[in-house]
Backbone as a ProteinNet text record, in pm:
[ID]
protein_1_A
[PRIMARY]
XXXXXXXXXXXXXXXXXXXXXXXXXXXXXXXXXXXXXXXXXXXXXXXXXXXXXXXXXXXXXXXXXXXXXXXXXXXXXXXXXXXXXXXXXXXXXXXXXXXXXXXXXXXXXXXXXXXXXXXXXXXXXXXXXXXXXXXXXXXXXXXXXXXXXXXXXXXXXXXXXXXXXXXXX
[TERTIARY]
19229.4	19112	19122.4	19238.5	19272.9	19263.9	19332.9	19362.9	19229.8	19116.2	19005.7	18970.5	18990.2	18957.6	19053.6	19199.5	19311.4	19416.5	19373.6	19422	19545.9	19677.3	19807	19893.5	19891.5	19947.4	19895.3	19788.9	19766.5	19867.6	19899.5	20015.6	19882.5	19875	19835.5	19920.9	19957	20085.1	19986.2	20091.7	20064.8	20152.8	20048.9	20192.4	20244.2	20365.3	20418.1	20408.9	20267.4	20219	20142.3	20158.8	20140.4	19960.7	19913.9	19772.4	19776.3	19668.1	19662.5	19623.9	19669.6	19619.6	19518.7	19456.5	19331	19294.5	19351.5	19286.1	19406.1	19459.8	19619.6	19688.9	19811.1	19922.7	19853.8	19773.5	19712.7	19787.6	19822.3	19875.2	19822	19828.7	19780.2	19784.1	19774	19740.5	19581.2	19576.3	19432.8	19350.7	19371.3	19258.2	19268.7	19359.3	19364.1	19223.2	19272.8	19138.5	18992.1	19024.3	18872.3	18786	18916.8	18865.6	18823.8	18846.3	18809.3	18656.6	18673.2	18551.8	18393.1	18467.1	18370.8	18328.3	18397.9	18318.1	18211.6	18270.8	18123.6	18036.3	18046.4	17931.8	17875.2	17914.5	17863	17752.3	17845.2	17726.1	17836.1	17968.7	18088.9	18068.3	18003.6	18039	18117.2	18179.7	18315.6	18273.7	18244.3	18255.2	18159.4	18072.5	17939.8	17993	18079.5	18130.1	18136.9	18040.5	18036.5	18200.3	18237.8	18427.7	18355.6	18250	18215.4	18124.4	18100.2	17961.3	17865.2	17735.7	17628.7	17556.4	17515.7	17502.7	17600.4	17751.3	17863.9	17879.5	17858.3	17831.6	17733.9	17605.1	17505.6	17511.2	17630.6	17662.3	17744.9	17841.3	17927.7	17919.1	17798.9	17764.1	17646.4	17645.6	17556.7	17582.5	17554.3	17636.6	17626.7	17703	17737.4	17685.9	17553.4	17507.6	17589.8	17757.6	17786	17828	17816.4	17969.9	17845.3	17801.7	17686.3	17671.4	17647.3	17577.6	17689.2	17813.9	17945.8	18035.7	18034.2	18090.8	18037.4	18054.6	17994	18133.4	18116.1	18234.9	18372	18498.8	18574.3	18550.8	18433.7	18365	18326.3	18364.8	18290.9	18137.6	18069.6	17924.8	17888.9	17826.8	17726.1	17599.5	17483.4	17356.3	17318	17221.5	17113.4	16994.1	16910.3	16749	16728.3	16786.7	16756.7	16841.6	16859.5	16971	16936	17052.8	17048.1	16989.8	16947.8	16908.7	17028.1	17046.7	17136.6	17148.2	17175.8	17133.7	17245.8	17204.3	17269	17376.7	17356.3	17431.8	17551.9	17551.2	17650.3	17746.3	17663.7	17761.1	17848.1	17795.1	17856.7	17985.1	17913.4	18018.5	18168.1	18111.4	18233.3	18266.9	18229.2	18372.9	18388.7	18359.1	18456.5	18566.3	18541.8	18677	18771.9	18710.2	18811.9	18706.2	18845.6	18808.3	18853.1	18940.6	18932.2	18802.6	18741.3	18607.5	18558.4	18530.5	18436.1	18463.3	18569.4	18603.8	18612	18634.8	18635.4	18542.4	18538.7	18423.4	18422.2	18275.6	18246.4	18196.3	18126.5	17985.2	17998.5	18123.7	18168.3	18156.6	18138.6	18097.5	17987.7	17884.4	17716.7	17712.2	17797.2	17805.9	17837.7	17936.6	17967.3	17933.2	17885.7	17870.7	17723.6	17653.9	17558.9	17474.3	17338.9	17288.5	17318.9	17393.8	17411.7	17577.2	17633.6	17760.6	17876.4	17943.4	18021	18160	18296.1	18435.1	18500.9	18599.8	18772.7	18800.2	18888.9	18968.8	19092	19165.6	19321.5	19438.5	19543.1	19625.3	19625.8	19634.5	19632.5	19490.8	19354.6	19274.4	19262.1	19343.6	19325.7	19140.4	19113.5	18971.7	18923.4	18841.9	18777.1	18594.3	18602.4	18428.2	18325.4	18249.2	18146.1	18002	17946.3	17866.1	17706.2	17684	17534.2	17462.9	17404.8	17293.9	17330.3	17459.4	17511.8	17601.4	17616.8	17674.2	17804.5	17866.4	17975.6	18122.7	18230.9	18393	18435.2	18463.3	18556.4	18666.7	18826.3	18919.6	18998.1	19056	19172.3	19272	19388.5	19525.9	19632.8	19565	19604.1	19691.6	19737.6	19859.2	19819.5	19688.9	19632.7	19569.6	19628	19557	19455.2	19373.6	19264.3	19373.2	19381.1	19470.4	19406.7	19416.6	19370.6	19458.8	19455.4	19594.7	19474.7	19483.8	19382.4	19241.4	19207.8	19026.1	19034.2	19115.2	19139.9	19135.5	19052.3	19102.8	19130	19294.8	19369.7	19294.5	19248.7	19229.8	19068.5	18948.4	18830.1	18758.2	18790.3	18739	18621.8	18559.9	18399.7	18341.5	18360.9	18365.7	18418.2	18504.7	18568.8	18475.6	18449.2	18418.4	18222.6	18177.5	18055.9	18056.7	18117.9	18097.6	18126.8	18259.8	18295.8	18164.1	18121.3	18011.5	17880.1	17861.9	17712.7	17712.5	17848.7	17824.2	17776.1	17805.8	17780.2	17630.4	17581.2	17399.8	17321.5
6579.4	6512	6494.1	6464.4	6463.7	6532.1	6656.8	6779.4	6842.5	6847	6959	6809.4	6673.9	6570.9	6600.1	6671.8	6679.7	6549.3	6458.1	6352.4	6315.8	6423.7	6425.7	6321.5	6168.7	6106.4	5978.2	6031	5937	5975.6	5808.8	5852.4	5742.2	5756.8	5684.7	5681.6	5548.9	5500.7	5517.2	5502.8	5502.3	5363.2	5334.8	5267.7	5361.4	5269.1	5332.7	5415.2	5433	5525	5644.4	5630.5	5779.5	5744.8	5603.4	5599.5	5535.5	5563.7	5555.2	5352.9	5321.9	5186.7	5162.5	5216.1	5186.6	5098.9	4960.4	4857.1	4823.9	4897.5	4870	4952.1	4979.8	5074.7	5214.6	5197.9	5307	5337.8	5421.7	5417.1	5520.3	5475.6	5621.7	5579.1	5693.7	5573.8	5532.3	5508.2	5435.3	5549.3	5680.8	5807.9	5844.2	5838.6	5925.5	5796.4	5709.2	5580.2	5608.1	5616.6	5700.6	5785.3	5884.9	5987	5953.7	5867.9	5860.9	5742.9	5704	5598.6	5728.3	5809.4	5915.2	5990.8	6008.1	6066.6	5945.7	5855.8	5783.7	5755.2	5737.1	5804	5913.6	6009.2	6129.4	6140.6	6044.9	6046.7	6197.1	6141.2	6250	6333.8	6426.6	6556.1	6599.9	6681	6650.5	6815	6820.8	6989.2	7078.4	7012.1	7088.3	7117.4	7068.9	7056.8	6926.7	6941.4	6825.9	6791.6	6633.2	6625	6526.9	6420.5	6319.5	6363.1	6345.9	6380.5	6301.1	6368.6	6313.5	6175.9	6079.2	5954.8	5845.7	5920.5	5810.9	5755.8	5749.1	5670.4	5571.5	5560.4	5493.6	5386.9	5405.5	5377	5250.5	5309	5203.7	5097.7	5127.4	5067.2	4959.1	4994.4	4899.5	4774.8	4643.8	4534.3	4534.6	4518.9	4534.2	4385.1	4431.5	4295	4120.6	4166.9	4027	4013.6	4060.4	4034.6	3929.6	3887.2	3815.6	3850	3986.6	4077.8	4078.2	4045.1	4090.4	4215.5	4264.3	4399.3	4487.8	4598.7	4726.5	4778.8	4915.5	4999.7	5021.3	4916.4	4930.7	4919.2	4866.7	4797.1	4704.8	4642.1	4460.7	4510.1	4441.8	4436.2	4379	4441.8	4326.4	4272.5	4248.7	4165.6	4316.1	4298.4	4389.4	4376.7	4426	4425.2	4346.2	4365.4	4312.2	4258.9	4127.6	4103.2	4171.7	4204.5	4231.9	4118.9	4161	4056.6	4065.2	3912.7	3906.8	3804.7	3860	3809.4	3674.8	3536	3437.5	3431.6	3445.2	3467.6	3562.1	3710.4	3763.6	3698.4	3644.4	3635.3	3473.2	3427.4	3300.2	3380	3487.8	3515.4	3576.3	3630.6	3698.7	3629.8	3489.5	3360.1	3317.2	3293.7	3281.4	3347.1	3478.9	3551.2	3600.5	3566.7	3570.5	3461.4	3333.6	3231.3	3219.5	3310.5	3321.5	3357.2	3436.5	3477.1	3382.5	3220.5	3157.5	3081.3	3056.4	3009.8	3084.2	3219.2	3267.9	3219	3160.3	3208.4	3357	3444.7	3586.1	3590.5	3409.1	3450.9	3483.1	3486	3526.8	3691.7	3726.5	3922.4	3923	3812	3775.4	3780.9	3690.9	3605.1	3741.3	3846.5	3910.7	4042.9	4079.2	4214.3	4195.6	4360	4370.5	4397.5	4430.6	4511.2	4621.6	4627.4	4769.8	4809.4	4741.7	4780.8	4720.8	4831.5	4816.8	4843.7	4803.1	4772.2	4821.9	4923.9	4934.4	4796.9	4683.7	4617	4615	4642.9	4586.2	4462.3	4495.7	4391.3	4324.8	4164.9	4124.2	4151.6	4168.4	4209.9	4313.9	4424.3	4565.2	4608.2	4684.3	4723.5	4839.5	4928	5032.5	5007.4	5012.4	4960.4	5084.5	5084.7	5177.9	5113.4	5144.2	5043	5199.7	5262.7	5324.1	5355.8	5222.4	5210.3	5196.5	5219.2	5234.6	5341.5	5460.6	5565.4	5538.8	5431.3	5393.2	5408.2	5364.3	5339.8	5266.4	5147.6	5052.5	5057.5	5073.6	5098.8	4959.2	4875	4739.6	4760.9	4771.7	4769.6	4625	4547.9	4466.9	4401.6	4265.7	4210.8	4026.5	4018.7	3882.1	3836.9	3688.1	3619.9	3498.2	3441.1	3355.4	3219.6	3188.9	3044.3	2934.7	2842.1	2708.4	2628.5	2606.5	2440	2345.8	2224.9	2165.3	2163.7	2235.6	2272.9	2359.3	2452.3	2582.1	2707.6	2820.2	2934.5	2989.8	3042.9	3130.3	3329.3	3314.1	3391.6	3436.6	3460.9	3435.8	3544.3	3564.4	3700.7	3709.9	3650.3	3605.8	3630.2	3565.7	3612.9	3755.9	3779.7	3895	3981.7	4024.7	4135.4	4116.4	4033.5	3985.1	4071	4037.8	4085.3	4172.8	4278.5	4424.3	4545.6	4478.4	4591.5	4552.2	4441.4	4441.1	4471	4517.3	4576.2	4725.7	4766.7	4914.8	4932.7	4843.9	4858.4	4882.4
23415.4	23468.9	23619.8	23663.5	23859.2	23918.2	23853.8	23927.3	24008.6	23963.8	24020.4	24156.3	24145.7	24242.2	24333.5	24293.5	24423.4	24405.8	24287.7	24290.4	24206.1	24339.4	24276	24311.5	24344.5	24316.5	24154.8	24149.1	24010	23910.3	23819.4	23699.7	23600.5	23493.7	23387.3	23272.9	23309.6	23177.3	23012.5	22924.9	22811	22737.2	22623.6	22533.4	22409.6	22397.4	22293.1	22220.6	22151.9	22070.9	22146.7	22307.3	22333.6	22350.7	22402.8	22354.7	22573.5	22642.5	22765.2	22734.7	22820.4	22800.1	22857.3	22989.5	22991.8	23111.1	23040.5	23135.3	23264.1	23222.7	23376.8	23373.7	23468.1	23432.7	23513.4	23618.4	23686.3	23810.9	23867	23994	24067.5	24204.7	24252.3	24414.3	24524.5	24655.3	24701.4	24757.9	24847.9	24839.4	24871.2	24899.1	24759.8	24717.8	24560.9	24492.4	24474.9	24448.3	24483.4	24607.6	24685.1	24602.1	24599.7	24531.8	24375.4	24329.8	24206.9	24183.8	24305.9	24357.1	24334	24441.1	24518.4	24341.9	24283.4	24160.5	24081.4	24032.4	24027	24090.4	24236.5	24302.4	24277.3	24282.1	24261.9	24098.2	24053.2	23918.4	23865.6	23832.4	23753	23791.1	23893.4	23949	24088.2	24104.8	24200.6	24227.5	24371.8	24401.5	24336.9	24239.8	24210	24020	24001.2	23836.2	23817.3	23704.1	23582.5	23555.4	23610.1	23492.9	23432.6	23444.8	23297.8	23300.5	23152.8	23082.4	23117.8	23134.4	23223.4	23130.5	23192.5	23209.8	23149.3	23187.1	23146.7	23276.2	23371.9	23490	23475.1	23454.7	23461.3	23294.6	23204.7	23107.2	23152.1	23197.7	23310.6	23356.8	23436.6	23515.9	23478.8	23344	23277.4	23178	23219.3	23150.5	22994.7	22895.3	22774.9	22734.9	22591.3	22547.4	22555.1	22559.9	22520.2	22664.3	22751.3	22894.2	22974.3	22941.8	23052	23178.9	23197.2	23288.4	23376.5	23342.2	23471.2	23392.7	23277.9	23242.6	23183.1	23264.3	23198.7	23086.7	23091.6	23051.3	23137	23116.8	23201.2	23370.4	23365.4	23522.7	23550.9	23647.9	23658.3	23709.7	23720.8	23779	23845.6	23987.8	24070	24029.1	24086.6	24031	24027.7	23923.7	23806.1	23887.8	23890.2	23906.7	23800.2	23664.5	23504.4	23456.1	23397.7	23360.5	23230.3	23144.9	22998.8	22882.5	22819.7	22718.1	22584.2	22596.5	22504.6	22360.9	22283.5	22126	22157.1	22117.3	22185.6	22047.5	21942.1	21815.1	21823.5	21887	21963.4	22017.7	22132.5	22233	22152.1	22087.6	22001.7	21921.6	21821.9	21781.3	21862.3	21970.2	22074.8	22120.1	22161	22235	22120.4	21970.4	21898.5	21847.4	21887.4	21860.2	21966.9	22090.6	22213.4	22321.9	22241.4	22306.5	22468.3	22511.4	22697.5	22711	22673.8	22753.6	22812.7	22728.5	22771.6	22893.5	22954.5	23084.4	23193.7	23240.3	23385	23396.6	23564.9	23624.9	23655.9	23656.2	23710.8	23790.8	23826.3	23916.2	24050.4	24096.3	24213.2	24236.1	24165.8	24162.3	24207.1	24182.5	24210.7	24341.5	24347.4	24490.8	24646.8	24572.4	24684.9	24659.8	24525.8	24536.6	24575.4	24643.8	24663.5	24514.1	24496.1	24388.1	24354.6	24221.5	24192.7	24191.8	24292.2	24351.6	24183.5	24158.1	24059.6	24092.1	24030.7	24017.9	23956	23975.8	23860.1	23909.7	23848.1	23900.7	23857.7	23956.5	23879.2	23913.1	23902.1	23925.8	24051.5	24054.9	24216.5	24301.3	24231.6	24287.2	24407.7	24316.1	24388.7	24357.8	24431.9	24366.9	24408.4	24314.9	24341	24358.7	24467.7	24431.9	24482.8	24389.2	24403.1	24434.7	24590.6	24602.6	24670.1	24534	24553.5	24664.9	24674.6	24802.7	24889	24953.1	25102.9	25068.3	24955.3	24910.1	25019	24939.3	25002.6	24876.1	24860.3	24812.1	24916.9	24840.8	24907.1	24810	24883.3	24796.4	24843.8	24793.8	24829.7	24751	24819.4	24772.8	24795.7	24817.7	24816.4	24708.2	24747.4	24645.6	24703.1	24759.8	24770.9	24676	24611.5	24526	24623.8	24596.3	24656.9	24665.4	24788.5	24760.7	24857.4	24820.5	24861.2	24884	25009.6	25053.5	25139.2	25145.4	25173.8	25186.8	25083.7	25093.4	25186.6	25223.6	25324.6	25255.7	25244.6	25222.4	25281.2	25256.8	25305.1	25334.8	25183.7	25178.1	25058.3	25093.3	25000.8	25014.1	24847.9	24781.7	24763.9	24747.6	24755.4	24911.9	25052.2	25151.8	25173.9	25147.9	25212.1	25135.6	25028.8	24952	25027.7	25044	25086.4	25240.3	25246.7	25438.9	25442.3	25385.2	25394.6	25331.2	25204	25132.1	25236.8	25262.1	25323.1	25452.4	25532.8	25663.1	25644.1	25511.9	25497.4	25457.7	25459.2	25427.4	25603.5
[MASK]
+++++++++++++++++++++++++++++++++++++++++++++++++++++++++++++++++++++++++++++++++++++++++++++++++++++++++++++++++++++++++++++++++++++++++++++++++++++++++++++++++++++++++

């Protein structure tokens, strides 16, 4: 799947059973990221070849009945034109069976992503962001968590991610 992107430092771990895990265990550097940014932009075509099947991007990128309009497919989400409509019985039954759901806050994705603009995220709030309407990739390699010492942020992900995507509009 890398190879025709050029993207020879990516490794994708597996577990045990030889099954990709998916949600972590990705490595790769900053351009190799890019590059994998730059294909969902592209809407999965890389160099004029189809590598995902056509509208698994726009699939993605689309919030899943129960995630309350912050997850698509393996993508966080910025604000919708639409929010999704969601069966309130669902989403009851899905924080009863993964009772973390119901505490993150997400709305901070609201807060800083633009419209449209979607996320890989990984560990330490590394991020791949794919932000459309400024046919932009913002790649963060970072290893900053958001910290607070006297009502001070050190460091604010909500700001920061706010001001970096919307200079590109």
């Amino acid at each position: 799947f890398f190879k025709p992107m050029g993207m020879d430092s990516a490794v994708l771990e597996t577990d045990p059973a030889g099954v990709f895990i998916g949600s972590s265990f990705g490595w790769a550097t900053a351009r190799d990221w890019g590059r994998f940014g730059m294909l969902y932009l592209a809407d999965g075509i890389w160099n004029g070849e189809r590598l995902l099947p056509e509208g698994w991007v726009n699939f993605t990128s689309t919030p899943t009945v129960t995630s309350k309009g912050w997850y698509g497919a393996q993508f966080w989400l910025g604000p919708k034109e639409r929010p999704p409509q969601e069966d309130p019985n669902r989403v009851k039954r899905c924080d009863d069976i993964f009772p973390s759901r119901k505490n993150p806050d997400r709305s901070w994705l609201h807060r800083a992503f633009p419209e449209g603009a979607f996320a890989a995220s990984g560990f330490e709030e590394q991020q791949v962001i794919i932000f459309p309407k400024a046919n932009s990739v913002v790649v963060r390699l970072g290893q900053t968590k958001e910290v607070v010492v006297n009502n001070r942020f050190f460091w604010n992900k909500t700001d920061f991610y706010s001001k970096v995507l919307n200079s590109l509009l």
